Short mmCIF file of C-alpha atoms and ligand atoms in Angstrom, two decimals:
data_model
loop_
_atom_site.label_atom_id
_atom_site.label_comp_id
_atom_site.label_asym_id
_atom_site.label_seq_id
_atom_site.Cartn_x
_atom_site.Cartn_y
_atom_site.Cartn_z
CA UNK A 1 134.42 107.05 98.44
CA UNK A 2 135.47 105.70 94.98
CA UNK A 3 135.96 108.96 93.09
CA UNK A 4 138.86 111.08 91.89
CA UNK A 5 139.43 113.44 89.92
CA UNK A 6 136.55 115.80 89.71
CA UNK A 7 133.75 112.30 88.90
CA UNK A 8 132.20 110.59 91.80
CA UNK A 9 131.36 107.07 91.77
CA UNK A 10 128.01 105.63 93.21
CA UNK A 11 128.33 101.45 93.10
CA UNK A 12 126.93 101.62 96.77
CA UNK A 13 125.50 103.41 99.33
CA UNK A 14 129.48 102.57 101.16
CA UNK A 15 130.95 104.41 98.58
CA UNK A 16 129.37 107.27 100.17
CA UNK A 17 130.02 109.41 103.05
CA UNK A 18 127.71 110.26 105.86
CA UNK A 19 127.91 114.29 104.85
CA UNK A 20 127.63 112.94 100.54
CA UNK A 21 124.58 110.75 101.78
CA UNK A 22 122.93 113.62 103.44
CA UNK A 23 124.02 116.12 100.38
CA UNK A 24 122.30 113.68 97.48
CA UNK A 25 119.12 113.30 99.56
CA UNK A 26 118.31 117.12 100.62
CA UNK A 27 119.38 117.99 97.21
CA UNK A 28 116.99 115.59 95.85
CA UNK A 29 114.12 117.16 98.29
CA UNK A 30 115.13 120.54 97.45
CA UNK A 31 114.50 119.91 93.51
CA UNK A 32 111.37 117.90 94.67
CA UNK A 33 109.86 120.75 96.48
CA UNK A 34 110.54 123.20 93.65
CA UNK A 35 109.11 120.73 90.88
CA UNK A 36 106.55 123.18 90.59
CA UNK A 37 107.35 126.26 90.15
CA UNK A 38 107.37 127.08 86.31
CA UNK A 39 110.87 128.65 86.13
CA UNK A 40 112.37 124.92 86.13
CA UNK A 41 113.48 122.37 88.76
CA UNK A 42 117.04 122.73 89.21
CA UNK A 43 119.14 125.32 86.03
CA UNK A 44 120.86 123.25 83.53
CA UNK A 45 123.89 122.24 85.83
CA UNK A 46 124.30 119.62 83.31
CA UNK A 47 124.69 121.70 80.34
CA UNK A 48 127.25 119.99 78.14
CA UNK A 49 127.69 116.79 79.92
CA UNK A 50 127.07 113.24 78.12
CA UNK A 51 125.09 110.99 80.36
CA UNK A 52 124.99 106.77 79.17
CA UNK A 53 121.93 105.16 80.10
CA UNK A 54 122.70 101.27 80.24
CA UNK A 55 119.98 99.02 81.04
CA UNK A 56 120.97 95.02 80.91
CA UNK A 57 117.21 94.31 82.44
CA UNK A 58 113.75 95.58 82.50
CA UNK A 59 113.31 99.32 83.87
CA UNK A 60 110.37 101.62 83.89
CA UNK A 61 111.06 103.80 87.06
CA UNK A 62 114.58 104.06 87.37
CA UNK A 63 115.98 104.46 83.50
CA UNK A 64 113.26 107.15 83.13
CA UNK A 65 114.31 108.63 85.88
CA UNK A 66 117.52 109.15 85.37
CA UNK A 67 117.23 109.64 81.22
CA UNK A 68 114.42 112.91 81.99
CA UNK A 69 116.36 113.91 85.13
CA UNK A 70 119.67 114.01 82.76
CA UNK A 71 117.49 116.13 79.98
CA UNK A 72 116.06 118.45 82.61
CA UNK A 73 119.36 119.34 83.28
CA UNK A 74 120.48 119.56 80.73
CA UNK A 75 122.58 117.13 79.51
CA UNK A 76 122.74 114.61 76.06
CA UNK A 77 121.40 111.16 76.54
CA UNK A 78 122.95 107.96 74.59
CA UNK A 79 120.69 104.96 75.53
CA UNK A 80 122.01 101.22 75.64
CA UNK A 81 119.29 98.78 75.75
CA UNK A 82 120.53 94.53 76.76
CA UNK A 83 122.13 93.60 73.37
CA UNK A 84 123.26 97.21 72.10
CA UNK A 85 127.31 97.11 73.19
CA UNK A 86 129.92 94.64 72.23
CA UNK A 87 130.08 93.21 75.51
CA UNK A 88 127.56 90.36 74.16
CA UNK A 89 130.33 89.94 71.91
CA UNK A 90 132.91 89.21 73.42
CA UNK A 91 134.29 92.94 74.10
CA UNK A 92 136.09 92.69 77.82
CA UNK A 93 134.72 95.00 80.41
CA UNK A 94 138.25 96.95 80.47
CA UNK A 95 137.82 97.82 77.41
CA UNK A 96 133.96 98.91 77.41
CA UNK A 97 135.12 101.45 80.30
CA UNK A 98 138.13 102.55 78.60
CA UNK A 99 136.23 103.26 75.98
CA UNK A 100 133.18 104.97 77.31
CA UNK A 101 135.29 106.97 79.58
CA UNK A 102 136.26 108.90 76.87
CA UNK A 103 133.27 109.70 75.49
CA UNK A 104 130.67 110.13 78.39
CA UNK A 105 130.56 112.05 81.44
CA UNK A 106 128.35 109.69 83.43
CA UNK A 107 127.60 105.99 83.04
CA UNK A 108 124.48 104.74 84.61
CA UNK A 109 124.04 101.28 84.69
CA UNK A 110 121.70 97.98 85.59
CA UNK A 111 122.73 95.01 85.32
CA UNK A 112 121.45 93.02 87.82
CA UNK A 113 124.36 90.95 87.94
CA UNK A 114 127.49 91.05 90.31
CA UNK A 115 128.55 94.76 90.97
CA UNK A 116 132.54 93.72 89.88
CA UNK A 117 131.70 94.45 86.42
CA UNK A 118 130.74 97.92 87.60
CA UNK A 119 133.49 98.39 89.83
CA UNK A 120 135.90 97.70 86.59
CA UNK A 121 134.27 100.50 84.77
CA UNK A 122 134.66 102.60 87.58
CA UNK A 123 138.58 102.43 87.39
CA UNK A 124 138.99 105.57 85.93
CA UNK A 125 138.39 108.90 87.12
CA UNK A 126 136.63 110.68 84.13
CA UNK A 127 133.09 108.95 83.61
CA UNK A 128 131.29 108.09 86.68
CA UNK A 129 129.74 105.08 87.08
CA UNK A 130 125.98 105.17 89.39
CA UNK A 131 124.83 101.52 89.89
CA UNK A 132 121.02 101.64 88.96
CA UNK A 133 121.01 97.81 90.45
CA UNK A 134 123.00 95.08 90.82
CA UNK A 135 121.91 91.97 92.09
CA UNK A 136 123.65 93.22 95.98
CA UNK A 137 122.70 96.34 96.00
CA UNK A 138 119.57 99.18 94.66
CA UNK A 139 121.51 101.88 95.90
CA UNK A 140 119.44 104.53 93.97
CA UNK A 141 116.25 103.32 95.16
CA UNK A 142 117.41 104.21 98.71
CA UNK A 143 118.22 107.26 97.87
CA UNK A 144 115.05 108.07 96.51
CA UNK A 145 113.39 106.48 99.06
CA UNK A 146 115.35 108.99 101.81
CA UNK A 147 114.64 111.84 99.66
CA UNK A 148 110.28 110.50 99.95
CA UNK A 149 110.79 110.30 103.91
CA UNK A 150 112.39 113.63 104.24
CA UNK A 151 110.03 115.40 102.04
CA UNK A 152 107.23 113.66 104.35
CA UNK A 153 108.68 113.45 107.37
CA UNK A 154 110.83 116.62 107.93
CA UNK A 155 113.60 114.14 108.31
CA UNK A 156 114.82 110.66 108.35
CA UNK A 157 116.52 111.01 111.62
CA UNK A 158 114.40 108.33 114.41
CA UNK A 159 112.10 107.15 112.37
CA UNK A 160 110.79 103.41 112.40
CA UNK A 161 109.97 101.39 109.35
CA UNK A 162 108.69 97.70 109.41
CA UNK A 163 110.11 96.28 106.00
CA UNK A 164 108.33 92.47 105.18
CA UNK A 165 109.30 90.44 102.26
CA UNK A 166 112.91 89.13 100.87
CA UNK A 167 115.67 90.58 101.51
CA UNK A 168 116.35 91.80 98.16
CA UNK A 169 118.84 94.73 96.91
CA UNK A 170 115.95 97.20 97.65
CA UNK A 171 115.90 96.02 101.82
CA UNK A 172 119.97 96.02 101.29
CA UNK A 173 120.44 99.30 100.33
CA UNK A 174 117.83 100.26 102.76
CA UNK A 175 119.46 98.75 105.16
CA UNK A 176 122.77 100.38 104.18
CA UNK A 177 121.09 104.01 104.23
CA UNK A 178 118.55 104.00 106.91
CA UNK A 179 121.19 102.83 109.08
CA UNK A 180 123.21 106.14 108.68
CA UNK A 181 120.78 107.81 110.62
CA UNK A 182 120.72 108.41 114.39
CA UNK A 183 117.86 106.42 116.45
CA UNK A 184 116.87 105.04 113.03
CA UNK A 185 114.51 101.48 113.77
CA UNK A 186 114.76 99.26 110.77
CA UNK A 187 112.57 95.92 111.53
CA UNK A 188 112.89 93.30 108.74
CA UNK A 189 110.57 90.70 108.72
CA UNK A 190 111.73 88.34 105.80
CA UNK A 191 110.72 84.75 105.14
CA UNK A 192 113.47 81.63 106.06
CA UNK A 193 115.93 81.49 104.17
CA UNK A 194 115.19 84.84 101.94
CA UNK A 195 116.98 87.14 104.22
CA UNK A 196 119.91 90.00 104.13
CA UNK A 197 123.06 88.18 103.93
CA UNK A 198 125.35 88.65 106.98
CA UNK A 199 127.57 91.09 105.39
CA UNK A 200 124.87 93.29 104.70
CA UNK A 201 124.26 92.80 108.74
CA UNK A 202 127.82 93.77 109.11
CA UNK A 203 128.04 97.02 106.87
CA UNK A 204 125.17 98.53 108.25
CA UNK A 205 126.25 97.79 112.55
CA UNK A 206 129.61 99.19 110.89
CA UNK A 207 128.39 102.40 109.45
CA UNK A 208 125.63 102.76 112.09
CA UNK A 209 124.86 105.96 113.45
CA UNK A 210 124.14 106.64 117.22
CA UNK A 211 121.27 104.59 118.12
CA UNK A 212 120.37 103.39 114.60
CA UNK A 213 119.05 99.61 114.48
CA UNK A 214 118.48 97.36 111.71
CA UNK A 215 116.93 93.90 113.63
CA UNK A 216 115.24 91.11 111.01
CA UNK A 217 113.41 88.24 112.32
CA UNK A 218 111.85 85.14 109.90
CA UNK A 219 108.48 85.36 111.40
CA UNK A 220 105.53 87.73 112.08
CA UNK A 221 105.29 86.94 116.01
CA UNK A 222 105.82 90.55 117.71
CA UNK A 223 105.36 92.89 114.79
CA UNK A 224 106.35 96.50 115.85
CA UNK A 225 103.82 98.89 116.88
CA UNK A 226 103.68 102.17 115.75
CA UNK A 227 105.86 102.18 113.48
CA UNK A 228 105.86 105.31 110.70
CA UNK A 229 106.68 103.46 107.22
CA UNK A 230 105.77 99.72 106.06
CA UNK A 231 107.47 99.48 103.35
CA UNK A 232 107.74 95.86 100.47
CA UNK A 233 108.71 94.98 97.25
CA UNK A 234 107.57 93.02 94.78
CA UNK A 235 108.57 89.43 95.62
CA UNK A 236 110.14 88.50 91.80
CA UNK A 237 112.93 90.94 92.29
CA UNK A 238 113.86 91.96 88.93
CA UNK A 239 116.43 89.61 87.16
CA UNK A 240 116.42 87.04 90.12
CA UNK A 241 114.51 83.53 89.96
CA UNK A 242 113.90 81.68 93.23
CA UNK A 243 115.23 78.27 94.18
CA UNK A 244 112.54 76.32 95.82
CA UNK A 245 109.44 75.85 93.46
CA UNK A 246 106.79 76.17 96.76
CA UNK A 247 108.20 79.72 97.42
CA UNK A 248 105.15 81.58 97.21
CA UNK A 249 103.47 79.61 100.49
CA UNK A 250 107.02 80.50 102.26
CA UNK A 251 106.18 84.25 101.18
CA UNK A 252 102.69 84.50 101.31
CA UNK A 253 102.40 85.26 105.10
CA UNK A 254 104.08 88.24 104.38
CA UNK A 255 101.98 89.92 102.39
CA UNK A 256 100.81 93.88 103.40
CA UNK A 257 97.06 93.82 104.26
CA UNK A 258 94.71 96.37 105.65
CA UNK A 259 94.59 94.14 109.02
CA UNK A 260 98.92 94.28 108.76
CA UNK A 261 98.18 98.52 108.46
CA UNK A 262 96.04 98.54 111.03
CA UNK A 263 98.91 97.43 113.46
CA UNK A 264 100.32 101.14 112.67
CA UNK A 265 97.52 103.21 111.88
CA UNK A 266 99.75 106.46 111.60
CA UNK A 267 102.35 104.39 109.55
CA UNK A 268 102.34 105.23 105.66
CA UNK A 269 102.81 102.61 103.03
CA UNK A 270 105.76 102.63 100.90
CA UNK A 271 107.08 100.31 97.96
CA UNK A 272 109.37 100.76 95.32
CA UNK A 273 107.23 99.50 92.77
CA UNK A 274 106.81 97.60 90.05
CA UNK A 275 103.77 96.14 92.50
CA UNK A 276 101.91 92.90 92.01
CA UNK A 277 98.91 93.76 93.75
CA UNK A 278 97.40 90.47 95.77
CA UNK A 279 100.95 89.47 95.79
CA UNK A 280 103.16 91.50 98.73
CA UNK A 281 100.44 93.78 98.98
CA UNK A 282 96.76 93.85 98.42
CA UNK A 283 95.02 96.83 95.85
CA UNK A 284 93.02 97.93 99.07
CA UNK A 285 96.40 98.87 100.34
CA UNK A 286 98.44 99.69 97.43
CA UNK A 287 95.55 102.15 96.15
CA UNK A 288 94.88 103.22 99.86
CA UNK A 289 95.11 106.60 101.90
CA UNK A 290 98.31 105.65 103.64
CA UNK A 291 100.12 104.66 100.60
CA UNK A 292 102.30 106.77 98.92
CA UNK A 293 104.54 104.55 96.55
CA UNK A 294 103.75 106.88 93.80
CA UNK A 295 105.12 109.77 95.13
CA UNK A 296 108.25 107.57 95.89
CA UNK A 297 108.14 106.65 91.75
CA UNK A 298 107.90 110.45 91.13
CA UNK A 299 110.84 111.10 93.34
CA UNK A 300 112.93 108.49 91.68
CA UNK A 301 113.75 111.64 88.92
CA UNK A 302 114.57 114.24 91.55
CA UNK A 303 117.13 112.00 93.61
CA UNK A 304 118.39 111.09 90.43
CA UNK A 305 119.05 114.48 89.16
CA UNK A 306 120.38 115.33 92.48
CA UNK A 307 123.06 111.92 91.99
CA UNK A 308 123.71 113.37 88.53
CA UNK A 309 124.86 116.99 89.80
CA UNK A 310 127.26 114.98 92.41
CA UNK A 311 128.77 112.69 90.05
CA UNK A 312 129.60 115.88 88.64
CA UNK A 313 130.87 117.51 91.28
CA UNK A 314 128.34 120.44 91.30
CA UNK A 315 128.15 120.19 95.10
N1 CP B 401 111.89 100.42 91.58
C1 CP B 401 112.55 100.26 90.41
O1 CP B 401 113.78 100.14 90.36
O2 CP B 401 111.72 100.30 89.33
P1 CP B 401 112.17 99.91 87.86
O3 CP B 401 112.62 98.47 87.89
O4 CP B 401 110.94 100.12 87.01
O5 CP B 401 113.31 100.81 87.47
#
């Protein structure tokens, strides 16, 4: 784990441990479940503390998330948008955490570029750092997505998702956190050449937990059966541009139709949204019964006020 000090950092889902993973996630379910009730979510364990909201690229889910989750709590907000620091000036990245370190409790950042510059900032113990995406890694997402399958699942532990479409930071991170789980199934189906990179592979048969699985294939011969979650993305991953100009007929196989669903009738729908619908998934399924990707958006704010409170060392 790369914290000291009394801040925790979150660049990726490695950074955690097994028990830390487990901690954010039921956290994030517990202040889920009591969204409700009228006395408030979670106390203001946040009171006092200076949260930075940096966002290089386009957010609607996970900024908000993590700018209401920080006010619900409690804390100040100071928002960055792309050309607000004087890091498009010139200003080294040293420097920019050096700097912020002393005035913020809690960096959370996006962006979309390689997680180094992230890892810099996160050289000091007194601001965390929480990587709201990189181009490797959405390691936030996962976490909200863990938090959507315990809330409808009871737990995470054995379940089976089929995941089609790239192998973007989302399916990394996924990868990475599903894979913590024991008798986990994680089936990728991802076109050629648009797959998890081998070290992604690696990590998660590394940090695998007893009988957890993550298998991709580049084709849709022997989809799973009965699996519980189908889960996509959107296939322009945000801040990413592709490098063949025919990749939509590479991709297009893989979109999530009704007659996909109907290979896992029990299985709900999941994506982390935004959605192009008629793109990786059609409206029929997107709008459906099984889906519940809005419930996932919704859930992006209680993982991410649980992530807060560990940063901070509340638990
Ligand atoms: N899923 C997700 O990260 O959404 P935003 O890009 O809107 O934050």
């Amino acid at each position: 784990m790369a914290n000291g000090g009394d801040r925790r950092h979150l660049i990726s889902l490695d950074d955690l441990t097994d028990g830390a993973l487990r901690d954010i996630v039921a956290r994030g379910a517990e202040i889920a479940r009591r969204s409700g009730d009228p006395a408030g979510t979670a106390g203001a364990t946040l009171a006092g503390a200076v949260v930075g909201i940096y966002f290089r690229r386009t957010s609607t889910r996970t900024r908000t998330a993590f700018t209401s989750g920080a006010l619900r709590l409690g804390a100040g907000v100071i928002s960055y948008g792309p050309g607000d620091l004087q890091l498009n000036t010139g200003e080294s990245s040293e420097d920019t955490g050096r700097v912020l370190a002393g005035m913020l409790d809690v960096l959370v950042a996006r962006t979309a570029d390689d997680p180094a510059e992230m890892r810099t900032w996160a050289t000091q113990h007194r601001m965390a750092v929480v990587n709201a995406m990189s181009a490797d890694e959405h390691p936030t997402q996962a976490l909200a997505d863990l938090t959507t399958l315990t809330l409808r699942f009871g737990s995470v532990d054995g379940l089976r998702v089929l995941y089609l479409g790239e192998g973007n930071n989302t399916a990394a991170a996924l990868a990475r956190g599903l894979s913590r789980y024991p008798g986990v199934r994680l089936e990728l189906r991802t076109p050629p050449g648009y797959g998890l990179t081998p070290e992604v592979h690696h990590r998660a048969a590394t940090t695998a937990a007893r009988g957890a699985v993550v298998h991709e294939r580049h084709d849709l011969a022997e989809l799973p059966r009965d699996v519980d979650v189908v889960y996509t993305t959107r296939w322009q991953t945000t801040g990413t541009s592709k490098p063949d100009a025919d990749w939509r007929a590479v991709f297009a196989p893989f979109q999530v139709t009704s007659e996909l669903m109907a290979v896992a009738p029990k299985a709900v729908f999941m994506h982390d949204l935004p959605a192009h619908r008629g793109e990786e998934v059609t409206a029929e399924v997107l709008d459906g019964p099984a889906a519940i990707a809005f419930d996932q958006a919704e859930n992006k704010m209680y993982s991410a006020m649980a992530v807060l409170e560990w940063c901070r060392g509340s638990y």
